[in-house]
XYZ file of C-alpha atoms in Angstrom:
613
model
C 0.000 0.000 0.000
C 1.068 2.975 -0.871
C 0.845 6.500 0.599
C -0.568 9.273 -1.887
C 1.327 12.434 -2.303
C 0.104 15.453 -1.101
C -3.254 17.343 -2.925
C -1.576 20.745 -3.642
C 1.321 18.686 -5.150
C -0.982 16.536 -7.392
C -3.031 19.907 -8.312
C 0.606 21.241 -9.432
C 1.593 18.478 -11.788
C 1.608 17.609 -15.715
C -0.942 14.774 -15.587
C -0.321 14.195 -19.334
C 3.012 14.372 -19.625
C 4.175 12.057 -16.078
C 3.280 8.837 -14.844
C -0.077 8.773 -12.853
C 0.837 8.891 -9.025
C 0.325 5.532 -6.595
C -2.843 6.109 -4.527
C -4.474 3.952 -1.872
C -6.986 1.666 -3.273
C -7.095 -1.851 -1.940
C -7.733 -4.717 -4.170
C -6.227 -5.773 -7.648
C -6.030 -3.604 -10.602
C -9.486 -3.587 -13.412
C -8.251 -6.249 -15.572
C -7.360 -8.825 -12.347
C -10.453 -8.131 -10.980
C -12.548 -8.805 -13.939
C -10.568 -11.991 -14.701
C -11.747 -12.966 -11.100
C -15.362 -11.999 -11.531
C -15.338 -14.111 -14.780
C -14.034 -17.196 -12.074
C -17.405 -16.332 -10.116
C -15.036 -14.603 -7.168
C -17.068 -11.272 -6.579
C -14.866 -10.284 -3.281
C -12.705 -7.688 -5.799
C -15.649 -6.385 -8.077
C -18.023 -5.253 -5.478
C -14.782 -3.400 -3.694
C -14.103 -1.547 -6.651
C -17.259 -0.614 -7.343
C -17.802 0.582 -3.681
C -13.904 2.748 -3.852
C -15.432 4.064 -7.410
C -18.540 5.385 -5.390
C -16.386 7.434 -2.790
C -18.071 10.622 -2.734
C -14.368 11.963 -1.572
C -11.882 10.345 -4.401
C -9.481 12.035 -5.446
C -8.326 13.362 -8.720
C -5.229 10.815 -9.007
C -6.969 7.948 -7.592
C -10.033 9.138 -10.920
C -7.248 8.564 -13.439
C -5.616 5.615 -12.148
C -9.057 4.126 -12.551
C -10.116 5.513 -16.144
C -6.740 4.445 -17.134
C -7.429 1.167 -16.041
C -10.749 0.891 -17.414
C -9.306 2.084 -20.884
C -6.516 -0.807 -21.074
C -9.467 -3.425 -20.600
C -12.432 -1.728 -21.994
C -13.040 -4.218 -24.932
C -13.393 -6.665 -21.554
C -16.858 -4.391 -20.519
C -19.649 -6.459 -22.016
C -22.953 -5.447 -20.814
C -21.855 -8.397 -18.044
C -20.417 -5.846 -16.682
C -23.674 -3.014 -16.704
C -23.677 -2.065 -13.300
C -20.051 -1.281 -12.584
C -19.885 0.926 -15.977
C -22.929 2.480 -14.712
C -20.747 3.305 -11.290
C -17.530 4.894 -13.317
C -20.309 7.236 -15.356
C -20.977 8.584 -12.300
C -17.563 9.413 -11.371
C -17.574 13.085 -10.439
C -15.466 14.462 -13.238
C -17.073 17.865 -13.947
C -15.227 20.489 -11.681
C -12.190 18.343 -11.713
C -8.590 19.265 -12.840
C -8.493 19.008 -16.716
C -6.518 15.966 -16.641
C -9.318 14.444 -14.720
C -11.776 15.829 -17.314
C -9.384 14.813 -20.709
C -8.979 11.077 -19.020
C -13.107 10.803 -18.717
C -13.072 11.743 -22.268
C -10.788 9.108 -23.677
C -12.605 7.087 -20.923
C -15.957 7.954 -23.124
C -14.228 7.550 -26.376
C -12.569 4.029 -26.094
C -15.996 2.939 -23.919
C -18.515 3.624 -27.401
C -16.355 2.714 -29.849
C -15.992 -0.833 -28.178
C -18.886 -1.142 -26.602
C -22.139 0.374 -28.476
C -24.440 -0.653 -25.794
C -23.304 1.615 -23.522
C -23.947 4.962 -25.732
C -27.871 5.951 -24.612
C -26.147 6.013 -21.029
C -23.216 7.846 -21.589
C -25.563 10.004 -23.559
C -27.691 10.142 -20.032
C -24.686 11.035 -17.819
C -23.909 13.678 -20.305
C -27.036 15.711 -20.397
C -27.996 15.272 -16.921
C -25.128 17.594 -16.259
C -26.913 20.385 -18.310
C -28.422 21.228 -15.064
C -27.283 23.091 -12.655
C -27.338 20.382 -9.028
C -26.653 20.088 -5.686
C -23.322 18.567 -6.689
C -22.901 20.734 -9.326
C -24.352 24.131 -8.613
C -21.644 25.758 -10.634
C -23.699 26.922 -13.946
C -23.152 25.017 -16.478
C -22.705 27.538 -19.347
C -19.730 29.059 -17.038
C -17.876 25.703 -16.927
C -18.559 25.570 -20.923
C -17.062 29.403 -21.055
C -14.302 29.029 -18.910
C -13.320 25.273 -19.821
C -15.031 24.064 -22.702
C -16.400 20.695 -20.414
C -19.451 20.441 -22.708
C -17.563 20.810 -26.157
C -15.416 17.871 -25.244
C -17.784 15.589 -24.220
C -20.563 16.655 -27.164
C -16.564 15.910 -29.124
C -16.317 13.112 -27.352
C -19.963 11.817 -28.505
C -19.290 13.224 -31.591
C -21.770 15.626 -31.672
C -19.169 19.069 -31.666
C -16.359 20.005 -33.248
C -15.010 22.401 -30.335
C -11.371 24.556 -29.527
C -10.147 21.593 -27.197
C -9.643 18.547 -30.038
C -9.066 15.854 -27.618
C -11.027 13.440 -29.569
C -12.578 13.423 -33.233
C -15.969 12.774 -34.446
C -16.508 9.177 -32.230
C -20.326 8.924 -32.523
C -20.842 10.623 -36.127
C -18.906 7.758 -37.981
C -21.560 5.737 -39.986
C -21.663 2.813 -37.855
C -22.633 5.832 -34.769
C -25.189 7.527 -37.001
C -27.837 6.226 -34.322
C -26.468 9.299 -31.757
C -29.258 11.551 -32.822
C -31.991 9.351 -32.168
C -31.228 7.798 -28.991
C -30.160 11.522 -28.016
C -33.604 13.249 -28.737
C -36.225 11.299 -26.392
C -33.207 11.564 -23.658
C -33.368 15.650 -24.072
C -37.186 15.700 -23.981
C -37.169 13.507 -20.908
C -34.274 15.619 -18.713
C -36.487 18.869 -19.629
C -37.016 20.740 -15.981
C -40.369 20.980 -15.307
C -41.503 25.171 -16.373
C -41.665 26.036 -12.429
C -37.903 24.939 -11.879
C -36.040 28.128 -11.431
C -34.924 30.742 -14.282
C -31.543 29.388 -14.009
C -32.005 26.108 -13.986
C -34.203 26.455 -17.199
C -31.777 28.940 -18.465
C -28.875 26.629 -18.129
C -30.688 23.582 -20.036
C -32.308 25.335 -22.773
C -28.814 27.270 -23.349
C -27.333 23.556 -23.876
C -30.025 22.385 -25.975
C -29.341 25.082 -28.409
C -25.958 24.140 -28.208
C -26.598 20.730 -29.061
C -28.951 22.027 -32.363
C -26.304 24.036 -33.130
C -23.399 21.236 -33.494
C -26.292 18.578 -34.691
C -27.906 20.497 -37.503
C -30.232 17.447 -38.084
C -31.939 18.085 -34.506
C -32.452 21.362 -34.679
C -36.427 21.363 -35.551
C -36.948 19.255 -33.304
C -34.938 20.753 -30.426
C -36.210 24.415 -31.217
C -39.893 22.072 -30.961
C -39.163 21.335 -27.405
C -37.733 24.518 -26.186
C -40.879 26.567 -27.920
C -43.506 23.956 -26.471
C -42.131 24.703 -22.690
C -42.148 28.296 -23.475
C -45.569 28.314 -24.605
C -46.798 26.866 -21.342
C -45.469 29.697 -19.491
C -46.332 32.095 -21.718
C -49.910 31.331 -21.962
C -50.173 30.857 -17.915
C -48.824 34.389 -17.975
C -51.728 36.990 -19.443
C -50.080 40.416 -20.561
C -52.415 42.160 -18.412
C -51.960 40.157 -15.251
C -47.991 40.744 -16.101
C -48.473 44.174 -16.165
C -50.956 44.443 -13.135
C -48.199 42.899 -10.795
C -45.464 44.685 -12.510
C -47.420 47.955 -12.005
C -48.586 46.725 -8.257
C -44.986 45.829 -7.382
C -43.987 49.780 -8.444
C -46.927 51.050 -6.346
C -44.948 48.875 -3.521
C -41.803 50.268 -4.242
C -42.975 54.139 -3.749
C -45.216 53.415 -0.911
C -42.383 52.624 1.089
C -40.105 54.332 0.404
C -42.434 57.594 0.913
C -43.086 55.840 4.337
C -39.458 55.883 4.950
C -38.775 58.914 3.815
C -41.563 60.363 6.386
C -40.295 57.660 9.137
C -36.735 59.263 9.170
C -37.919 63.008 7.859
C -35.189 63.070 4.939
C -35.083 66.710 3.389
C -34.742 65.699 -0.603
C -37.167 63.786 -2.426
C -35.078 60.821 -3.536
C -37.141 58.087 -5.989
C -35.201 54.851 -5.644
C -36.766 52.755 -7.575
C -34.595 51.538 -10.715
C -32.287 50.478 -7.924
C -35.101 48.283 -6.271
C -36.124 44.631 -7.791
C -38.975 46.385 -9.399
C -36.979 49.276 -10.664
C -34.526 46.952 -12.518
C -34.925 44.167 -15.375
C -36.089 41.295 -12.921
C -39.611 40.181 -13.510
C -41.751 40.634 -10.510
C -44.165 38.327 -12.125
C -42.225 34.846 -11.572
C -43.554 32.588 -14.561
C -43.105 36.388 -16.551
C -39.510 36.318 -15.239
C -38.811 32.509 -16.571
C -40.270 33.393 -19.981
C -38.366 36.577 -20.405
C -34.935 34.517 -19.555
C -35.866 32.056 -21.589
C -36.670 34.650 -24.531
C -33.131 36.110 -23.781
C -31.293 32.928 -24.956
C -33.716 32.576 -27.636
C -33.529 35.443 -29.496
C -29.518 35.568 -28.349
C -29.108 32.232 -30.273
C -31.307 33.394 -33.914
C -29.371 36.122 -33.983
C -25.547 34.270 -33.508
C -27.063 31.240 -35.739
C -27.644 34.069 -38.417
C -24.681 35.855 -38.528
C -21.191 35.437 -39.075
C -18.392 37.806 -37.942
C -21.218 40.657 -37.663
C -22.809 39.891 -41.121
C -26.160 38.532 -42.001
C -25.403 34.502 -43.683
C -28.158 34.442 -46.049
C -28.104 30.950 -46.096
C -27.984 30.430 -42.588
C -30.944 32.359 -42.366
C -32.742 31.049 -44.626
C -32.332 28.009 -42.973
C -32.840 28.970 -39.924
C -35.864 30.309 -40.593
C -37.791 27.194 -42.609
C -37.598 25.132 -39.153
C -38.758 27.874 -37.547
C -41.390 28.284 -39.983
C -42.496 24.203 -39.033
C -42.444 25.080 -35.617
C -45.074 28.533 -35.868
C -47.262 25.948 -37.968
C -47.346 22.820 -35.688
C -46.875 24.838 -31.897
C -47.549 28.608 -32.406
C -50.207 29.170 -34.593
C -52.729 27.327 -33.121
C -51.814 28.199 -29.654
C -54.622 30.921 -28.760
C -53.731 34.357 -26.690
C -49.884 33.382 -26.354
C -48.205 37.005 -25.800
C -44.357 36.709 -26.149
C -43.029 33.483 -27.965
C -44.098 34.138 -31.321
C -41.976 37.119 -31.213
C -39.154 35.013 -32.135
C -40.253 34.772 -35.937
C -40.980 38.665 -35.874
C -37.085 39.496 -34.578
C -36.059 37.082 -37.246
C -38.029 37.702 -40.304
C -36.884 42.007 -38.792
C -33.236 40.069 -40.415
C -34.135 40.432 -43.777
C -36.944 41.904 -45.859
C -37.015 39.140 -48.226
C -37.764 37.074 -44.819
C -40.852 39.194 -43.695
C -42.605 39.041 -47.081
C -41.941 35.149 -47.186
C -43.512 35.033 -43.163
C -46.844 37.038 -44.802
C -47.118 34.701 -47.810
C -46.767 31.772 -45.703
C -49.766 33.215 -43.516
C -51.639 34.515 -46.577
C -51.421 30.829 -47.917
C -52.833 29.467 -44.927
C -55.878 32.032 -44.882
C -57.066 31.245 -48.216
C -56.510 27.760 -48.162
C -59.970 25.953 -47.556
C -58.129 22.603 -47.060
C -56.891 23.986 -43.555
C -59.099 23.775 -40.864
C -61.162 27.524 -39.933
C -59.585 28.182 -36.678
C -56.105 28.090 -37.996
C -56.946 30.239 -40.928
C -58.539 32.613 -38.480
C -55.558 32.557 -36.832
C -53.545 32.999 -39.693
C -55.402 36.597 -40.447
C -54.748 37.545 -36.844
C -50.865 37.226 -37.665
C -50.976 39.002 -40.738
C -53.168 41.789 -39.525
C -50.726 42.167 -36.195
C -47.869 41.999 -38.481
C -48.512 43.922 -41.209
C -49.454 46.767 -38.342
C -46.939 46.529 -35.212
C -43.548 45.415 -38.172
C -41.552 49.169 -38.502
C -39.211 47.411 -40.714
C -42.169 46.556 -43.511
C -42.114 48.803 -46.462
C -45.324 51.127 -46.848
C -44.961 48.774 -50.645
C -45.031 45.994 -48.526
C -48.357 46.676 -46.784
C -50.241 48.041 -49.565
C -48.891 43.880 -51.470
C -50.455 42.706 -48.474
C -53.933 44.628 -48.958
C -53.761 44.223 -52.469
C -53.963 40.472 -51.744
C -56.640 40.629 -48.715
C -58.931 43.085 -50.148
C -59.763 42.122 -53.630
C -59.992 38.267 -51.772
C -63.143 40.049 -49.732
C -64.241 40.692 -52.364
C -64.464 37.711 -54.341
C -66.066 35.960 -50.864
C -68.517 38.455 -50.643
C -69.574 37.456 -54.552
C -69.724 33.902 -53.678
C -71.846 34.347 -50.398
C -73.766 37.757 -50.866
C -76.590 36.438 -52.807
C -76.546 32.562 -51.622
C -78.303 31.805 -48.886
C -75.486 32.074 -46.165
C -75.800 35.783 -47.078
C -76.079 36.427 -42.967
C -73.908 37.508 -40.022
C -72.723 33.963 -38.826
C -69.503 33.176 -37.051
C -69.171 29.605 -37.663
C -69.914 30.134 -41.732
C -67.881 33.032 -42.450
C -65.091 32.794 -39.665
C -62.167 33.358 -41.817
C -63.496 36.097 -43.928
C -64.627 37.974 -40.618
C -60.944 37.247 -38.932
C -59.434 38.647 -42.752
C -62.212 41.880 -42.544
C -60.671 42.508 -38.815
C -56.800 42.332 -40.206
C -57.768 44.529 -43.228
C -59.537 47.291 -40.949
C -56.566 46.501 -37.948
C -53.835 47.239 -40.647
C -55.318 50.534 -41.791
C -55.491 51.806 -38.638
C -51.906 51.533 -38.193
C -50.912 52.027 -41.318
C -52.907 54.633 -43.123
C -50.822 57.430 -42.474
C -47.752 55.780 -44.358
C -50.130 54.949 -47.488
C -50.918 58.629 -47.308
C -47.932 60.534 -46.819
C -45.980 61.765 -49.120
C -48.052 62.031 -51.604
C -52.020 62.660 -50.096
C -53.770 62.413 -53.912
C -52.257 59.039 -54.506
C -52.648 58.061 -51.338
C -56.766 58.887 -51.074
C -56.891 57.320 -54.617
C -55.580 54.194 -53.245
C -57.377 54.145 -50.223
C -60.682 54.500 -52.128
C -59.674 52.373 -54.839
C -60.106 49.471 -52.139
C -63.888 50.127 -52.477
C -64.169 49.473 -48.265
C -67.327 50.556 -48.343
C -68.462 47.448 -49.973
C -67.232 44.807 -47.280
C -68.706 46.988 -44.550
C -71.698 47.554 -46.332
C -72.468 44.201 -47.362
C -74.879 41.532 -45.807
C -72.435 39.242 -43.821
C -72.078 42.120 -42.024
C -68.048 42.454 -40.634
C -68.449 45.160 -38.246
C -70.989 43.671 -36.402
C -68.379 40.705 -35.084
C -65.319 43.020 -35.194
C -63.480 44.287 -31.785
C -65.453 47.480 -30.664
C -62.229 49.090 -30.199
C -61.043 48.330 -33.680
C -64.686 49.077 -34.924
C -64.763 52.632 -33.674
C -61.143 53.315 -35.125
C -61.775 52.266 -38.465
C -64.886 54.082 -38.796
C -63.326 57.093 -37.746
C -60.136 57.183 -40.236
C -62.684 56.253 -42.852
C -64.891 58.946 -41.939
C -62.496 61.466 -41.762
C -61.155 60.897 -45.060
C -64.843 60.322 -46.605
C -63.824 56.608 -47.709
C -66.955 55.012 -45.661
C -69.172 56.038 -43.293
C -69.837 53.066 -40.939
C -72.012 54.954 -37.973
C -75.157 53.919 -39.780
C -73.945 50.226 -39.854
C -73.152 50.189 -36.144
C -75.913 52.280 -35.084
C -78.209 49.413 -36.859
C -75.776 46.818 -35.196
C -76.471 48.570 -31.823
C -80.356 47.981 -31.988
C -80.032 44.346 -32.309
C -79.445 41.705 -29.463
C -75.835 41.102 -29.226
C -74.625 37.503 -28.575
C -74.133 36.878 -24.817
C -71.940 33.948 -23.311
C -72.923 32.538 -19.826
C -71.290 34.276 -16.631
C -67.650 32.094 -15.849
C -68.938 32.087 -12.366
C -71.894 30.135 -13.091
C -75.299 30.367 -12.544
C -78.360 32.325 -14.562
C -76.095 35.618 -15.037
C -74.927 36.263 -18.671
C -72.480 38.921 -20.443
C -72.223 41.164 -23.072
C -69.275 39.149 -25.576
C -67.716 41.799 -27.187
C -65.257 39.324 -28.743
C -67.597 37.194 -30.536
C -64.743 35.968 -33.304
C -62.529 35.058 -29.868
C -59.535 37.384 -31.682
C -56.362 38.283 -30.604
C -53.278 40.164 -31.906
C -50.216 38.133 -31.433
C -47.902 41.225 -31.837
C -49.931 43.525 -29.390
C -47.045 45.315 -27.056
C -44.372 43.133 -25.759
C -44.172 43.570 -22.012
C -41.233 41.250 -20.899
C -38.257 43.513 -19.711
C -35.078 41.983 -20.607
C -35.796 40.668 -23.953
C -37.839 43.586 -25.215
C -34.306 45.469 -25.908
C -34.405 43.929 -28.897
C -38.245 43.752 -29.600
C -38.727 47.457 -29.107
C -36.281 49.075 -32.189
C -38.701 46.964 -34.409
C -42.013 47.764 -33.249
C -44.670 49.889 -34.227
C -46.527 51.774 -30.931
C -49.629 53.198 -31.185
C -48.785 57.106 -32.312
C -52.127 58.903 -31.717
C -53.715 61.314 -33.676
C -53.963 64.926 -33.455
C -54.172 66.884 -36.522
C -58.011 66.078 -36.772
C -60.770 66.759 -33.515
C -62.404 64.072 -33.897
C -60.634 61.172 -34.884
C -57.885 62.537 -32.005
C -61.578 62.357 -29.786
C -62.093 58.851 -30.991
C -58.322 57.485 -30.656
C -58.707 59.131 -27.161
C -61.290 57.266 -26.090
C -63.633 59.144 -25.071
C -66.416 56.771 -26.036
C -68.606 56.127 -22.822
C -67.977 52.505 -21.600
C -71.530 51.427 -22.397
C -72.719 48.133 -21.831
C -74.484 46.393 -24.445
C -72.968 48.973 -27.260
C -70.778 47.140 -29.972
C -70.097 50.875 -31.335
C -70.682 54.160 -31.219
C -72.619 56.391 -33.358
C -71.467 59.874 -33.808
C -75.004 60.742 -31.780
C -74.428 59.592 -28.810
C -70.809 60.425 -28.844
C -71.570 64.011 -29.293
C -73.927 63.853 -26.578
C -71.343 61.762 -24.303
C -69.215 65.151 -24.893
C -71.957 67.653 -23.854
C -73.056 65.169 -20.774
C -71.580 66.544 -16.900
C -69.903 63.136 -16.664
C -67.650 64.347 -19.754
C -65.923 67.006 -18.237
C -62.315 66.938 -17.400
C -59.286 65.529 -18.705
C -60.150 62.631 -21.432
C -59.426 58.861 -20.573
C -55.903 58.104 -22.621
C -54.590 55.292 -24.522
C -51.791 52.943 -23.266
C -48.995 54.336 -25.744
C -49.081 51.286 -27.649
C -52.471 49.581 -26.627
C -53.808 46.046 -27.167
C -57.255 45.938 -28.867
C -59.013 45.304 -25.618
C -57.188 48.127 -24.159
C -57.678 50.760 -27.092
């Protein structure tokens, strides 16, 4: 037996380039041992498993071992299952990286002899991209600072990293089975959404890593990741997000006005960007994992698309046609999600050729009658939201868009208005009602851009669009349109004399509107003043942290105030009247005249969602 030198003096020496040191271990060396397990004697295996499982081995004692295991390895049947089982959990990461380079080789001669063993050296790998107990060191810092990850992913050859210990093991054609055992074992080490931001952080960070060195996993990882965020994001309302946000501000000044009257302090000091709901931390805690979460998105589309600073076309491209798969199969038919979608928006922001290929992919999916309705519906919702909240689109890009949209109205309204489903009906006409909403949602955005520059053209345009048809015709849009986008429309239109609409919601006005049953229960019921059950997947982005690089691209609501009355509309001055759908210019001019209308108007959020407006 011999007595092991001390730590500091192992920690100091050239692992690779000197004989491993003697350490105390007690039984014979690997290939002994196994000789006597193959005898039936058991005395030696079970003690080397049990010195293998010391929580406090050392690093020389680690090596010894490996080295061991490496000069035998073609020896380690599956006979021999439950000691390999005992060296992959060997507590390598955080080790010297001799410890870490003699794993490796460990790894590499272990799958390329023994096959069997790869879906649980793929387990031991990515149960590490976790953050533990063990191993509470992050694990993108031990990737920055030693480049752990990269060798094993080398190792399994699934990177091609700065540290070439070993080349391309698992991608040689009798390995090309890596990527499917690897898949089900990411989707199964997923944290559950409540684990902690980091935790999350740290895995989903690794998963892209692993798309980006295994192109042909890619879709499918960027499936998983999206599918988690989506449960947060749609257990996460904007306006509950911005109620605690708001609340948590409130908080923040209360006390410190109570301290500052506690101690009588002489200046009025406002602290609160340096309190937790001054600064980028989510108060809202699911709002806080989706906005980290978002970070490393977005952080990895942008690095996947360039290269030294410069936009790789064919990255992109790329890049954007599994993203593409994943809107169709997760996103789209995901109702009311606020946030994750905005992943396609940064991108297609890339490239215009990228935004015009995002609205024909949604335009084909609108017309299409082979798709089901609710998809198609939500199809127009994305094109309408885009077309109005994109600042990168074109004013040649949006009138393409209405050019396609519009005259399609039309053509519907010549197959239906003189048929017998020539009536107001949801279920019939859902798409066309969802494509009216995105036409009317667009101009009110977007009108000022067709008009500037040149007002003739512009008007000529606008009226060459013949609006006053689709309101005006029996199906009946405004009628199932958002009030709030209802009362805008009608009041650009009006202004510019394109179509006057008040007669069309007055008439809507006089007629029961649908009701839904109270969600409390019972006999009470509701106005619905969302009968097509719409929402604009690009209405403001509210997360704080990730919106530094939503907000250069996005369109806020700018309102009015060269003209009275629309500026009186946009306001929203309109009484909050149950019951009403719209509001006819009578009864907003006597709203103004009424004693309840004086004082300062009721203002917009800057950039408001439709319920909001």
């Amino acid at each position: 037996m011999h007595h092991r030198r001390p730590r500091m003096e192992i920690e100091g020496r050239d692992f690779m380039n000197t004989p491993p040191l003697k350490t105390v271990r007690f039984g014979g060396n690997v290939v002994a041992t196994l000789a006597k397990f193959k005898q039936g004697d058991t005395s030696d295996y079970e003690l080397l498993k049990h010195q293998l499982a010391d929580p406090d081995i050392k690093d020389a004692q680690i090596i010894n071992w490996l080295q061991e295991f490496r000069n035998c390895v073609t020896q380690l049947s599956k006979d021999h299952e439950q000691l390999i089982y005992v060296a992959l959990r060997l507590p390598w990461l955080g080790r010297s990286p001799a410890v870490v380079e003699e794993y490796l080789s460990f790894l590499s001669n272990l799958v390329s002899a023994q096959t069997v063993y790869l879906r649980a050296c793929l387990k031991m790998v990515v149960s590490n991209f976790k953050p533990s107990e063990f191993l509470p060191v992050c694990v993108d810092i031990l990737i920055t600072q030693y480049g752990y990850f990269e060798d094993v992913f080398l190792t399994l050859g699934i990177v091609d990293p700065q540290c070439k210990l070993v080349t391309n093991i698992f991608f040689r054609p009798s390995h090309f089975s890596t990527s499917c055992f690897l898949m089900p074992i990411l989707i199964e080490n997923f944290p559950f959404v409540q684990k902690s931001s980091r935790t999350l952080e740290c895995y989903v960070h690794n998963l892209l890593r692993v798309a980006v060195y295994i192109p042909s996993l890619r879709r499918d990882v960027l499936e998983l990741i999206i599918s988690r965020m989506l449960k947060l994001d749609v257990s996460a309302p904007r306006g509950e997000i911005e109620d605690v946000e708001e609340n948590a501000v409130q908080q923040e000044l209360k006390g410190e006005q109570e301290e500052e009257g506690l101690f009588d302090m002489d200046e009025d000091v406002c602290s609160v960007n340096s309190s937790p709901a001054g600064t980028n931390v989510m108060v809202h805690p699911v709002a806080e994992r989706l906005d980290t979460l978002m970070v490393v998105l977005l952080a990895f589309i942008k690095d996947m698309c360039h290269v030294n600073g410069c936009l790789d076309v064919e990255r992109t491209k790329d890049l954007y046609k599994d993203l593409v798969c994943v809107f169709d199969k997760l996103i789209l038919p995901t109702h009311a999600s606020c946030h994750v979608q905005y992943a396609l928006f940064y991108l297609c922001s890339f490239r215009l050729a990228l935004a015009e290929a995002f609205l024909e992919h949604l335009w084909r999916l609108l017309q299409s009658p082979s798709h089901p309705a609710v998809l198609r519906q939500s199809a127009a919702g994305y094109m309408g939201s885009f077309l109005a909240r994109a600042n990168f689109l074109p004013v040649v890009t949006v009138r393409a868009c209405l050019d396609l949209l519009v005259p399609w109205l039309h053509l519907y309204i010549d197959s239906q208005d003189s048929g017998s489903r020539a009536y107001c009906d949801i279920t019939l006409h859902g798409p066309f009602y969802n494509a009216c909403q995105a036409v009317f949602y667009t101009l009110i955005f977007r009108h000022r851009s067709i008009l500037e520059g040149n007002m003739k053209k512009g008007l000529a345009y606008l009226q060459s669009l013949n609006l006053e048809r689709i309101v005006m015709c029996q199906l009946n849009p405004l009628k199932v349109c958002l009030p709030a986008v209802t009362n805008m429309f009608a009041a650009i239109t009006r202004k510019y004399q394109l179509v006057f609409c008040y007669t069309i919601i007055e008439r809507n006005n006089r007629h029961v509107l649908p009701v839904v049953r109270s969600s409390v229960g019972g006999d009470c019921v509701s106005t619905n003043t969302n009968p097509l059950d719409s929402f604009f997947p690009f209405d403001p982005y509210v997360l704080k942290r990730s919106s530094k690089l939503i907000e250069p691209l996005y369109q806020v609501w700018e309102e009015p105030c060269s003209d009275a009355d629309e500026d009186d509309f946009l306001r929203g001055e309109t009484p909050e009247t149950k019951g009403v759908m719209g509001m006819t210019p009578g009864s907003y001019e006597s709203h103004l005249h009424s004693p309840s209308s004086v004082g300062s108007p009721k203002t917009l959020d800057p950039c408001p969602s439709p319920a909001a407006l």
